PDB file of C-alpha atoms in Angstrom:
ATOM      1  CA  UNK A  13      12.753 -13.829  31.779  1.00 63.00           C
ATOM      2  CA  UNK A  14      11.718 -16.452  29.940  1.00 76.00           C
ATOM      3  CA  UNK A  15       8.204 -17.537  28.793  1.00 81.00           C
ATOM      4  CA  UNK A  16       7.711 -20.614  31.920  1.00 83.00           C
ATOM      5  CA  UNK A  17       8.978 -18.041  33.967  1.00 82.00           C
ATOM      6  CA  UNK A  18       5.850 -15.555  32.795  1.00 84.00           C
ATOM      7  CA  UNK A  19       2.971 -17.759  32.844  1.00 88.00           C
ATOM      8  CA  UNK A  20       0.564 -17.910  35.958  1.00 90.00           C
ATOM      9  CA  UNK A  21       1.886 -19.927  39.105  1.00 91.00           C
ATOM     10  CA  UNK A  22      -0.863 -22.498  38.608  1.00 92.00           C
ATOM     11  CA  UNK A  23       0.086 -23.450  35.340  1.00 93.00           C
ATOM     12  CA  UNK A  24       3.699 -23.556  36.727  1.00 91.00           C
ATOM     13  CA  UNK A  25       2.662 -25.887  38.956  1.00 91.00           C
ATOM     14  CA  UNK A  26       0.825 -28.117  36.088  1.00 90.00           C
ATOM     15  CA  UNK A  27       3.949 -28.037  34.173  1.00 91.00           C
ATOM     16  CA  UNK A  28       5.715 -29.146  36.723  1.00 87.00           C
ATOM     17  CA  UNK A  29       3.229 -31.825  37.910  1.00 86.00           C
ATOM     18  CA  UNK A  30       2.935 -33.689  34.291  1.00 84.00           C
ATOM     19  CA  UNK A  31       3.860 -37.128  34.113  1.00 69.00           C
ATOM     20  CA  UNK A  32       6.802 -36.785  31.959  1.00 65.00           C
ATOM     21  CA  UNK A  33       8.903 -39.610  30.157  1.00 60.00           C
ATOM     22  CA  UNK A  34      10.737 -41.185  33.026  1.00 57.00           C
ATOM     23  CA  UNK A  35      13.951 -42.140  31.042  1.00 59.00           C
ATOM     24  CA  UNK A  36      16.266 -39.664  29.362  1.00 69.00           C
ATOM     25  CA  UNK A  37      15.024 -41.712  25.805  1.00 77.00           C
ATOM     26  CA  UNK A  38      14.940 -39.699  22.926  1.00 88.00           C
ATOM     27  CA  UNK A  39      15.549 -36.594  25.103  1.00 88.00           C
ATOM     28  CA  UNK A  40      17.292 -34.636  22.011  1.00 91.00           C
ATOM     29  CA  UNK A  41      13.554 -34.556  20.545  1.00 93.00           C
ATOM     30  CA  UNK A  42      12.767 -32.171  23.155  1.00 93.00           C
ATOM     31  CA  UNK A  43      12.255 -28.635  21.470  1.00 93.00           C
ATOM     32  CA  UNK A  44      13.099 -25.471  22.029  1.00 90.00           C
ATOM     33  CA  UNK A  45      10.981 -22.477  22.907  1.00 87.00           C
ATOM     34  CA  UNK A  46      10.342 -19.448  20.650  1.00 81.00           C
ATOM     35  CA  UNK A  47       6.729 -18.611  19.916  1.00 84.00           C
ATOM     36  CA  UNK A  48       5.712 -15.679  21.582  1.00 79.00           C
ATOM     37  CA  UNK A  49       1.490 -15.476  22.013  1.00 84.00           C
ATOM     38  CA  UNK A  50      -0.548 -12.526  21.207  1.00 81.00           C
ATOM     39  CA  UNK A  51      -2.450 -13.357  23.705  1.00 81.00           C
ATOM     40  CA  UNK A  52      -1.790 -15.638  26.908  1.00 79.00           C
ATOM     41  CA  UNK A  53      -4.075 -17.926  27.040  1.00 91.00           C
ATOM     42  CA  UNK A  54      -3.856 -19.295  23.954  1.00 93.00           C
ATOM     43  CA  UNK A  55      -0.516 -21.016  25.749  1.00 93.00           C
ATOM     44  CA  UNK A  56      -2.150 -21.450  29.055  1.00 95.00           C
ATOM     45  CA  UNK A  57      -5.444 -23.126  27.372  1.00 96.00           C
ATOM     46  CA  UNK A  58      -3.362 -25.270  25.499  1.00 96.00           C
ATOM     47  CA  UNK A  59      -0.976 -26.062  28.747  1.00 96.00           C
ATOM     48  CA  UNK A  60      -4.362 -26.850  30.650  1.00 96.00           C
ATOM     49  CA  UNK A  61      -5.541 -29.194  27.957  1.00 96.00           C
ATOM     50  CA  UNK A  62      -2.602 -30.972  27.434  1.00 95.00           C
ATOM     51  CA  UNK A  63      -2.305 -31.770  31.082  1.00 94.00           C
ATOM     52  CA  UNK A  64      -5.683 -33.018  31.207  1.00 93.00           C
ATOM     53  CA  UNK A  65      -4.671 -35.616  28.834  1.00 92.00           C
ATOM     54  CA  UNK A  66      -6.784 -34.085  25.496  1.00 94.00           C
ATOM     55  CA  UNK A  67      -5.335 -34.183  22.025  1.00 95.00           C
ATOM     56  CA  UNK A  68      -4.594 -30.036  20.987  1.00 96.00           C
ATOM     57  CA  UNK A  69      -4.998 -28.793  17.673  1.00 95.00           C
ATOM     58  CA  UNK A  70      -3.338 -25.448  15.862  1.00 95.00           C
ATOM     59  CA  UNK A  71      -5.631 -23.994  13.777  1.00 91.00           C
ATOM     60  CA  UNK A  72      -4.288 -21.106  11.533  1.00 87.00           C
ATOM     61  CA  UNK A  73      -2.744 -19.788   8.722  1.00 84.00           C
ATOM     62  CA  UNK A  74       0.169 -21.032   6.493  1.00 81.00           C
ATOM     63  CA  UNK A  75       3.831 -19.717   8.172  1.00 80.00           C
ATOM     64  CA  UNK A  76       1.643 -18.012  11.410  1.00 86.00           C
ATOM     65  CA  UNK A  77       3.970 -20.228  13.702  1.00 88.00           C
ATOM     66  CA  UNK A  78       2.405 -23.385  14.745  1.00 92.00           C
ATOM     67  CA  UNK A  79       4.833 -25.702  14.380  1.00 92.00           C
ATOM     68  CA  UNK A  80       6.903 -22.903  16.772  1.00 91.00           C
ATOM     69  CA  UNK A  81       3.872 -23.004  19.233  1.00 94.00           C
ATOM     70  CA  UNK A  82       4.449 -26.736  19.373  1.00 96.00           C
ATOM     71  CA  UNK A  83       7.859 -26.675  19.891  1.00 96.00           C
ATOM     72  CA  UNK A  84       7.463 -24.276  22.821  1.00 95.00           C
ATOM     73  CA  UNK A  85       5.138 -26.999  24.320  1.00 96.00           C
ATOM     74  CA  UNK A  86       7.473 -29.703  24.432  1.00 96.00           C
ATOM     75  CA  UNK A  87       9.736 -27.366  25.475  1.00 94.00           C
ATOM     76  CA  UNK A  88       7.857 -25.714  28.700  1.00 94.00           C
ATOM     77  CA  UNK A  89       6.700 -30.011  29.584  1.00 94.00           C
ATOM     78  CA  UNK A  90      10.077 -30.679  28.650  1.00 92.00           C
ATOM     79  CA  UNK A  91       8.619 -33.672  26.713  1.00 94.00           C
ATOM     80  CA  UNK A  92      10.014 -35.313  23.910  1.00 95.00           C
ATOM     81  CA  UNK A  93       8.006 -34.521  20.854  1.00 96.00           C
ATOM     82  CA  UNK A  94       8.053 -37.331  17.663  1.00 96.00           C
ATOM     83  CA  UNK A  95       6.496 -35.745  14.385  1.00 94.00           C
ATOM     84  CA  UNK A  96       4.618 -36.475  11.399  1.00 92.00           C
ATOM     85  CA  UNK A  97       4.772 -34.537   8.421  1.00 89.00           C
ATOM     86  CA  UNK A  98       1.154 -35.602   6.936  1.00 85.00           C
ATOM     87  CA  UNK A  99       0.523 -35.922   2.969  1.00 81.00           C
ATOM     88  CA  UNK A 100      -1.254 -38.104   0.681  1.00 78.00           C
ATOM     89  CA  UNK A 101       1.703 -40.378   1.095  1.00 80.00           C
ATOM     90  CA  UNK A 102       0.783 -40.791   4.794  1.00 82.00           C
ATOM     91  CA  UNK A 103       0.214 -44.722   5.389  1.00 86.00           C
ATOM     92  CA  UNK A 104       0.253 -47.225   8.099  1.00 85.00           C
ATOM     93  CA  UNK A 105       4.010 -47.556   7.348  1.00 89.00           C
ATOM     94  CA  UNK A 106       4.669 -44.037   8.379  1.00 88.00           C
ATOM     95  CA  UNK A 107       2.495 -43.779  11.161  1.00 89.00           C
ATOM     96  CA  UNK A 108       3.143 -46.929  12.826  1.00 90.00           C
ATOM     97  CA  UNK A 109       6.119 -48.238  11.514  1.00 89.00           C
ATOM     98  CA  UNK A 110       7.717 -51.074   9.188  1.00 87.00           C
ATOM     99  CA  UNK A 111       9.238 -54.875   8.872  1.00 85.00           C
ATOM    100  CA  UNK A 112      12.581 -55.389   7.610  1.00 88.00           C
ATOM    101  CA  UNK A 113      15.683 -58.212   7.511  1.00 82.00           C
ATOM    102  CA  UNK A 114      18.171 -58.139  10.396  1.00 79.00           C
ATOM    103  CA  UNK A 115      20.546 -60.329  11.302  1.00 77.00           C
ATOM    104  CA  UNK A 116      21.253 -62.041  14.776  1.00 77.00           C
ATOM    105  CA  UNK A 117      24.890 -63.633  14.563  1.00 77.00           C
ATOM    106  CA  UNK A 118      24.638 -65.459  11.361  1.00 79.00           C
ATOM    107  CA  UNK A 119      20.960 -65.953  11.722  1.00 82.00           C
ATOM    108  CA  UNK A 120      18.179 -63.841   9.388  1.00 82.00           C
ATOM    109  CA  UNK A 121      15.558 -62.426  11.413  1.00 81.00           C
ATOM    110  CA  UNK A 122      12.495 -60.319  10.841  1.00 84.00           C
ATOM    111  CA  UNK A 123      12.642 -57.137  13.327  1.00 85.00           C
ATOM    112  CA  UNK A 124       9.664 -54.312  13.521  1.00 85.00           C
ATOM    113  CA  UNK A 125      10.947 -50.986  13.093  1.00 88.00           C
ATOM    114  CA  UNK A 126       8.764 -48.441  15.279  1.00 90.00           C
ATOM    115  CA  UNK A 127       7.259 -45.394  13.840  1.00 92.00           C
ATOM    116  CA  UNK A 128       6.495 -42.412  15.260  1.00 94.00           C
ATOM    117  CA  UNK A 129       3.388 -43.533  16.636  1.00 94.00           C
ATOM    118  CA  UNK A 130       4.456 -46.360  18.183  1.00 94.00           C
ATOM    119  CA  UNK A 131       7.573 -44.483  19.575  1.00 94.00           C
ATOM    120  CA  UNK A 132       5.372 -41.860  21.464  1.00 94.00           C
ATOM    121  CA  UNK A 133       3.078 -43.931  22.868  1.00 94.00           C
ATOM    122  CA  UNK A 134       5.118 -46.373  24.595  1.00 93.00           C
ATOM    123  CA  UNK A 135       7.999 -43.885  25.626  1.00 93.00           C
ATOM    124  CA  UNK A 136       4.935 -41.625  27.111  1.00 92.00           C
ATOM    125  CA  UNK A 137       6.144 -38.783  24.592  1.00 94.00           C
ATOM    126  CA  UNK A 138       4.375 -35.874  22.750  1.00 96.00           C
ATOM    127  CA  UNK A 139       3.168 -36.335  18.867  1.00 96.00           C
ATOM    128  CA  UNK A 140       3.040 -33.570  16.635  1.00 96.00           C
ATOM    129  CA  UNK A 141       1.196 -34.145  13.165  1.00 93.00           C
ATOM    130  CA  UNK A 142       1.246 -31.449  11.198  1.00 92.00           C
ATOM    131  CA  UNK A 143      -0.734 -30.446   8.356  1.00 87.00           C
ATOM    132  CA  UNK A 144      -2.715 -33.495   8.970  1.00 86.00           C
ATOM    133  CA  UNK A 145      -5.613 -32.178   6.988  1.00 82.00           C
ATOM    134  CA  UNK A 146      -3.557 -32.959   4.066  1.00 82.00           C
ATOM    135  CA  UNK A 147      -3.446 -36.872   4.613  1.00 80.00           C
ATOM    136  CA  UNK A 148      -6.078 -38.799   2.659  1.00 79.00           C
ATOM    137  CA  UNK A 149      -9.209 -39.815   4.608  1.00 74.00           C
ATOM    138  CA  UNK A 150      -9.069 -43.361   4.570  1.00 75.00           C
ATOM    139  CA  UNK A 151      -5.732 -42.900   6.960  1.00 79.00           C
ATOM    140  CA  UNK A 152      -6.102 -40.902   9.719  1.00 77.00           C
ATOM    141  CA  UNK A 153      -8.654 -43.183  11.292  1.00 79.00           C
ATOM    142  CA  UNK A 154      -6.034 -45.630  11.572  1.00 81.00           C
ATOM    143  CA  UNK A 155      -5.180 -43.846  14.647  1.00 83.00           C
ATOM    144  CA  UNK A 156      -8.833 -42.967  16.158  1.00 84.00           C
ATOM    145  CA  UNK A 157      -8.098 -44.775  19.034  1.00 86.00           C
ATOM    146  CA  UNK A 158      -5.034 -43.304  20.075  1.00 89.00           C
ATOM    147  CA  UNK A 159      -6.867 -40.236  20.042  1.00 90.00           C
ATOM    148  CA  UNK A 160      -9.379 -40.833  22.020  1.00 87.00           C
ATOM    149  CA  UNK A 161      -9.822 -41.758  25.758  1.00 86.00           C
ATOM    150  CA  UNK A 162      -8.700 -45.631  25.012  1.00 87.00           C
ATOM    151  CA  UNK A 163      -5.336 -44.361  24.163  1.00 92.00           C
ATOM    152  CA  UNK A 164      -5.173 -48.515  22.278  1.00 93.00           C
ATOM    153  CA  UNK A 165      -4.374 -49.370  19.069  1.00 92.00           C
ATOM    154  CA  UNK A 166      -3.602 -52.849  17.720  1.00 90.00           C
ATOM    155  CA  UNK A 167      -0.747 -52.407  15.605  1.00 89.00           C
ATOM    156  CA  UNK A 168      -1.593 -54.138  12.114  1.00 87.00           C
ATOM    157  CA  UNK A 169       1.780 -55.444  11.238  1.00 88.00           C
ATOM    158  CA  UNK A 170       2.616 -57.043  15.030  1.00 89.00           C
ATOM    159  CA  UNK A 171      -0.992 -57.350  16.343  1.00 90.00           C
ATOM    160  CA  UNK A 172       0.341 -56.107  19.398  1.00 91.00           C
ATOM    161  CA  UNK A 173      -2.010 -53.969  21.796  1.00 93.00           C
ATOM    162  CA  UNK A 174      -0.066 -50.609  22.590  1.00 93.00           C
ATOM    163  CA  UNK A 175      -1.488 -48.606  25.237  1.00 94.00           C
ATOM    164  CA  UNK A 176       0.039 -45.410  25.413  1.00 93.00           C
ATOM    165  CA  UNK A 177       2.169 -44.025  28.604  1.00 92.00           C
ATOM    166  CA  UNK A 178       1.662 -41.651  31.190  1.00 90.00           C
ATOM    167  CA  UNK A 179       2.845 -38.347  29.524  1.00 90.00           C
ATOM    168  CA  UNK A 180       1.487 -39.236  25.717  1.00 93.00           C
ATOM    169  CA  UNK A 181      -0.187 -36.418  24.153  1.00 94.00           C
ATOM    170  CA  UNK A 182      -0.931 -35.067  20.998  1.00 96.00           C
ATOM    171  CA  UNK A 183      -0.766 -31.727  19.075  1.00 97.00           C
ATOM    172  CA  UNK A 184      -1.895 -31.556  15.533  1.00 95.00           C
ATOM    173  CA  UNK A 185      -1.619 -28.335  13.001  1.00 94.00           C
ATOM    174  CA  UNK A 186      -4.250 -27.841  10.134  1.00 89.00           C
ATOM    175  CA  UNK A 187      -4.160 -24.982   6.895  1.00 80.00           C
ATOM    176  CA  UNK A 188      -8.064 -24.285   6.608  1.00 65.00           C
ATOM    177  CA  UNK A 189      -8.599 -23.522   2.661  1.00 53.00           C
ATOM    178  CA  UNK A 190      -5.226 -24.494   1.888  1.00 57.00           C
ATOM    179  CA  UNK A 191      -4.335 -26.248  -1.628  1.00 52.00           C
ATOM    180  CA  UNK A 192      -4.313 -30.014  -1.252  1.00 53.00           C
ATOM    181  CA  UNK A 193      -6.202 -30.424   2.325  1.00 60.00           C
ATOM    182  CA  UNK A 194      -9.675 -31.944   2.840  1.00 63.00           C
ATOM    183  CA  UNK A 195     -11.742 -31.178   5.718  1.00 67.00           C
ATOM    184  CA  UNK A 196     -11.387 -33.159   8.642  1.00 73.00           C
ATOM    185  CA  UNK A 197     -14.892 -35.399   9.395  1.00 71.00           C
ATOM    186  CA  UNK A 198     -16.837 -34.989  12.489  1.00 78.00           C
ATOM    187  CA  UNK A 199     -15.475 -37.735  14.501  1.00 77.00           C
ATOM    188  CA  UNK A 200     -11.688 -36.428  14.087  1.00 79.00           C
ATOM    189  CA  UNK A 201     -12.498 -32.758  14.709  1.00 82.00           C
ATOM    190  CA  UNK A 202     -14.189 -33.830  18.095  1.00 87.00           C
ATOM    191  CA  UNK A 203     -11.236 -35.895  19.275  1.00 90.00           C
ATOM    192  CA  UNK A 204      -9.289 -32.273  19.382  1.00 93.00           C
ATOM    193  CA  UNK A 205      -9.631 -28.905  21.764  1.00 94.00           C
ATOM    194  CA  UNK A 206      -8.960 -26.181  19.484  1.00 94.00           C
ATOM    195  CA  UNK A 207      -7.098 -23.177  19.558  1.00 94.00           C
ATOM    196  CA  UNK A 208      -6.824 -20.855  16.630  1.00 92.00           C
ATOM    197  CA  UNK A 209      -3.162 -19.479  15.774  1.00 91.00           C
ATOM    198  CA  UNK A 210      -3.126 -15.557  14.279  1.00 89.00           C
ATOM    199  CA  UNK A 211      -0.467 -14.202  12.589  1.00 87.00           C
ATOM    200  CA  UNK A 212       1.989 -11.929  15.278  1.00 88.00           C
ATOM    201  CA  UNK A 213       1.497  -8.586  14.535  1.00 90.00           C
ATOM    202  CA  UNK A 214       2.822  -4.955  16.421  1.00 92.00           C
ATOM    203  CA  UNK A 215       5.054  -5.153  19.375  1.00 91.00           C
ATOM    204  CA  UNK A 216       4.780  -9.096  19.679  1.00 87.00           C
ATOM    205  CA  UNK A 217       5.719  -9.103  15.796  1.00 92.00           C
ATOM    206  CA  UNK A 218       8.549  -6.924  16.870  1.00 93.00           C
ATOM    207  CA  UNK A 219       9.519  -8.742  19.947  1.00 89.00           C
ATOM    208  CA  UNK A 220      10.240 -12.075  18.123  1.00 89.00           C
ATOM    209  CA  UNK A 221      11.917 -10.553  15.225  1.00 93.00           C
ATOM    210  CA  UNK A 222      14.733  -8.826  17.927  1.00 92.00           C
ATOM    211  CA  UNK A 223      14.858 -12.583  19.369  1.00 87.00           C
ATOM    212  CA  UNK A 224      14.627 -14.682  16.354  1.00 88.00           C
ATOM    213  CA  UNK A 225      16.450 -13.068  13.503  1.00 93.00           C
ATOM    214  CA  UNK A 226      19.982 -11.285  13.078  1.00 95.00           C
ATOM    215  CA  UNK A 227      18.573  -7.997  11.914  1.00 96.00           C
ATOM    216  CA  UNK A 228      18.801  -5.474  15.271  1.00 94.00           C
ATOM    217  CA  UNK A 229      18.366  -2.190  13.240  1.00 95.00           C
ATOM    218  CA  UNK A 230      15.264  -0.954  15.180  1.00 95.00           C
ATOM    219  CA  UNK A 231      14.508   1.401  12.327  1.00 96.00           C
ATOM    220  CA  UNK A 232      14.145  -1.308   9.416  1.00 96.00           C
ATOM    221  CA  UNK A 233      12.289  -3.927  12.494  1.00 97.00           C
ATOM    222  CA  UNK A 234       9.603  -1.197  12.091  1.00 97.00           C
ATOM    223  CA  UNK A 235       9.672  -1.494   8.672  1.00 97.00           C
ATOM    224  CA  UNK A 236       9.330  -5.121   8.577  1.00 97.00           C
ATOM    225  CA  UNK A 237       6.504  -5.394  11.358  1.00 97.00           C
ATOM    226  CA  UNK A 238       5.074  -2.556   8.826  1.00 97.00           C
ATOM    227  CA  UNK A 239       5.235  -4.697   6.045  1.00 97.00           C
ATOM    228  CA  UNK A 240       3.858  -8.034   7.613  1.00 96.00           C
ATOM    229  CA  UNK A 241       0.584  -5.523   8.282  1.00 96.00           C
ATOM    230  CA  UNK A 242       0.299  -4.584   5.083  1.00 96.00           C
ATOM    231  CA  UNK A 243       1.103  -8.295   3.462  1.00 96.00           C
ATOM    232  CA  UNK A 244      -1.460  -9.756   6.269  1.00 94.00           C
ATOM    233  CA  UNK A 245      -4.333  -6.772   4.994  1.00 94.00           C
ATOM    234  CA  UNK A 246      -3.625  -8.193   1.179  1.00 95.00           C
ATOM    235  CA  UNK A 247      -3.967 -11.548   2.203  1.00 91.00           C
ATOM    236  CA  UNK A 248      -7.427 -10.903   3.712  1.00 89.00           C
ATOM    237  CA  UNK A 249      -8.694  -8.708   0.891  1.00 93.00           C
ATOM    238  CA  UNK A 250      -8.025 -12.003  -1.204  1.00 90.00           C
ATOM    239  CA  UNK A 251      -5.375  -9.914  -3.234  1.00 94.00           C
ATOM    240  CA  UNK A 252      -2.529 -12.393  -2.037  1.00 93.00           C
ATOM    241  CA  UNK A 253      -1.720 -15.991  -0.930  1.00 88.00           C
ATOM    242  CA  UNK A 254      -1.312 -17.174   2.408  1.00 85.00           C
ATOM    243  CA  UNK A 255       2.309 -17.959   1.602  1.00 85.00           C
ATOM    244  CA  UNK A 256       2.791 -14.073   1.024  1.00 92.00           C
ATOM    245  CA  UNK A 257       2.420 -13.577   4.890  1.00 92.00           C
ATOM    246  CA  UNK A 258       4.201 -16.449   6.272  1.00 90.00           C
ATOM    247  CA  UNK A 259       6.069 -14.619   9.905  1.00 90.00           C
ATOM    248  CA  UNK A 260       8.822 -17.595   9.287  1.00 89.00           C
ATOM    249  CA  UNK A 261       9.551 -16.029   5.374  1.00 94.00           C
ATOM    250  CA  UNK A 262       9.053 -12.286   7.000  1.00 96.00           C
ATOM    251  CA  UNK A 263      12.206 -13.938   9.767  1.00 95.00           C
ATOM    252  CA  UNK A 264      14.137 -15.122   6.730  1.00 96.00           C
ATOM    253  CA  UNK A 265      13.707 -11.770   5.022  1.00 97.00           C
ATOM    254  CA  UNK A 266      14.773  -9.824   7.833  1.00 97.00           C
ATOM    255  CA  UNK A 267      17.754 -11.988   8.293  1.00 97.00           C
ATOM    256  CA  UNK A 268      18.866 -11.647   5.064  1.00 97.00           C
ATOM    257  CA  UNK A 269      18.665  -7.890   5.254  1.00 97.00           C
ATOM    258  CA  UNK A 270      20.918  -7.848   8.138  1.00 95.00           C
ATOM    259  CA  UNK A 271      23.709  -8.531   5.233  1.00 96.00           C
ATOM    260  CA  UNK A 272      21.553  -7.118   1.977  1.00 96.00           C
ATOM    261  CA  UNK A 273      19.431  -4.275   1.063  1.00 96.00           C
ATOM    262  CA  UNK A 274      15.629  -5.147   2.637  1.00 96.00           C
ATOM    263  CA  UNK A 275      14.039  -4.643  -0.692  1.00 96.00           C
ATOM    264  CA  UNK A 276      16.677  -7.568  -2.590  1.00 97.00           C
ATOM    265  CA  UNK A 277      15.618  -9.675   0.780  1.00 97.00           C
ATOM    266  CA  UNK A 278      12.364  -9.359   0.444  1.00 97.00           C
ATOM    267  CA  UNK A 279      12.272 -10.580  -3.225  1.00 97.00           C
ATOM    268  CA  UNK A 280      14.440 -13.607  -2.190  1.00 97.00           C
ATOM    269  CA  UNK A 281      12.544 -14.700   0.699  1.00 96.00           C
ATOM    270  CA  UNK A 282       8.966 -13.410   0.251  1.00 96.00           C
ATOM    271  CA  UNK A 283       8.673 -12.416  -3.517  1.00 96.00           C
ATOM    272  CA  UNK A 284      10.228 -14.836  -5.424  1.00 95.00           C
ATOM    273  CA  UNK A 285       8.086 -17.803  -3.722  1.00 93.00           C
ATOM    274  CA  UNK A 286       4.860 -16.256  -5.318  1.00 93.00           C
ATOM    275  CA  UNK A 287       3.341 -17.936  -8.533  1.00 90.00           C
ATOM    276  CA  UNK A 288       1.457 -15.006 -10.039  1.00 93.00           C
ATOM    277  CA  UNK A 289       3.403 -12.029 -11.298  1.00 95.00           C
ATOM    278  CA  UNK A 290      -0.157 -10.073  -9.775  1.00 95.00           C
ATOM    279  CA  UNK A 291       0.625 -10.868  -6.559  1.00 96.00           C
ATOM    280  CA  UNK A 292       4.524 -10.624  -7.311  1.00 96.00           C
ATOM    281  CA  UNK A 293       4.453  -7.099  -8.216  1.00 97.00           C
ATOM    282  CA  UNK A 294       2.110  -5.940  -5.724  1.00 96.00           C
ATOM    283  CA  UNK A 295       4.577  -7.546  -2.950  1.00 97.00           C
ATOM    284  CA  UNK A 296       7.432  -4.900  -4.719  1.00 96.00           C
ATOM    285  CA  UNK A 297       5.153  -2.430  -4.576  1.00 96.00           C
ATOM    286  CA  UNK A 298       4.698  -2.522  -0.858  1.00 96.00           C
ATOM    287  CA  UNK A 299       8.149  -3.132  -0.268  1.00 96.00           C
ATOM    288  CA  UNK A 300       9.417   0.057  -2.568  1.00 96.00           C
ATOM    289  CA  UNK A 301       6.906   2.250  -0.557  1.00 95.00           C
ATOM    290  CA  UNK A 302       8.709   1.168   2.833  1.00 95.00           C
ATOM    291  CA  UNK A 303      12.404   0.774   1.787  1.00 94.00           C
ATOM    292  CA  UNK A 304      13.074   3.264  -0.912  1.00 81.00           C
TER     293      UNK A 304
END
């Protein structure tokens, strides 16, 4: 069964009811499902939301699935989702989009390229930014407008007035605490409903590593959902990083073990990726104690 076919009949019914793109443009940017809740209405609340026109954004932990939550949203509206990888490099440019030289016939022309932005809002499409605490604060106001209930901006390069279409929406992800990020101000945060992203743990934990990895030993799955408790208890106590916990390394690891020992996996895919040979070693300890 599959997750639309789990979720309440009324939020069914908004799925189906959403004014989606009309036009089969850019309909490879649709997603595919894959994250698996710990609790339901952290999907229906953000299905509810979303249909309601508001802006969504994934609060949570380095590697606890967001971007995977996301995807399963444009995949259950069965919306086309453009994306934004957000940095101190973010600029009007990459939001918005860029001039360059084209050619009609023999004839030198000017021609706007669209960004992402741009794209989504006139094709009535989803937006995903992601990290987008890590983009200076001077840029994402930029876009404050598309964010809110005006749904306008005047793009700066065309001064064109681009009102978005029936079936724009946005979805954001932010790393609290994370190196590199800034807090978002006041008037951003309040543009967003939030909903907070855990890591998976227990039987979901061991539900999405059956369906999302190559490993099907159900003896060394226990292991692994074993050793994402124990990584996840570390990372709390302040003994590891974030990175040390990530479910999509713990998916790589497992896949790797479905060819390799799981201690040699772990190292590659977990251990290795650590800075401090603290936090390195205790990671081999906890992995020795499971998979001697």
């Amino acid at each position: 069964m599959s997750i639309k076919e789990q979720l309440p009949e009324t939020i069914q019914t908004l799925l189906k009811d959403y004014h989606q793109t009309k036009s089969d443009a850019y309909h490879e940017l649709i997603r595919e499902e894959g994250y698996v809740p710990p609790k339901e209405n952290m999907l229906t609340d953000a299905i509810i939301a979303l249909s309601m026109g508001k802006n969504i954004l994934l609060k949570g932990p380095t590697g606890s699935g967001k971007t995977r939550f996301a995807d399963t949203l444009s995949h259950l509206f069965n919306q086309p989702m453009f994306s934004i990888n957000a940095s101190v490099d973010l600029d009007a440019e990459s939001l918005l989009g860029f001039k360059t030289l084209a050619y009609e016939g023999d004839k030198q022309v000017i021609e706007f390229v669209p960004g992402p932005v741009t794209n989504a809002m006139k094709h009535g499409t989803f937006l995903y930014i992601d990290e987008v605490n890590m983009a200076r604060p001077e840029t994402l106001p930029l876009i404050n407008g598309v964010l809110d209930y005006r749904r306008t901006i005047t793009n700066p390069f065309t001064q064109e007035i681009i009102t978005a279409e029936n079936g724009f929406g946005v979805i954001a992800a932010i790393n609290e605490g994370y190196v590199g990020t800034v807090p978002l101000n006041e008037a951003l945060k309040n543009r967003f409903i939030v909903i907070d992203i855990p890591y998976l743990q227990g039987e979901d934990l061991k539900q999405l590593i059956k369906s999302e990895s190559r490993l099907n030993d159900d003896r060394l799955i226990n292991h692994f959902v074993t050793l994402s408790s124990d990584l996840i208890k570390a990372v709390s106590q302040g003994q590891l990083a974030e990175d040390a916990a990530s479910i999509r390394a713990l998916l790589d690891a497992c896949d790797l073990s479905s060819h390799i020992a799981p201690r040699r996996a772990i190292q590659r895919a977990i251990t290795d990726k650590l800075e401090e040979s603290r936090e390195r070693q205790l990671v081999e300890n906890i992995a020795q104690t499971l998979f001697s």
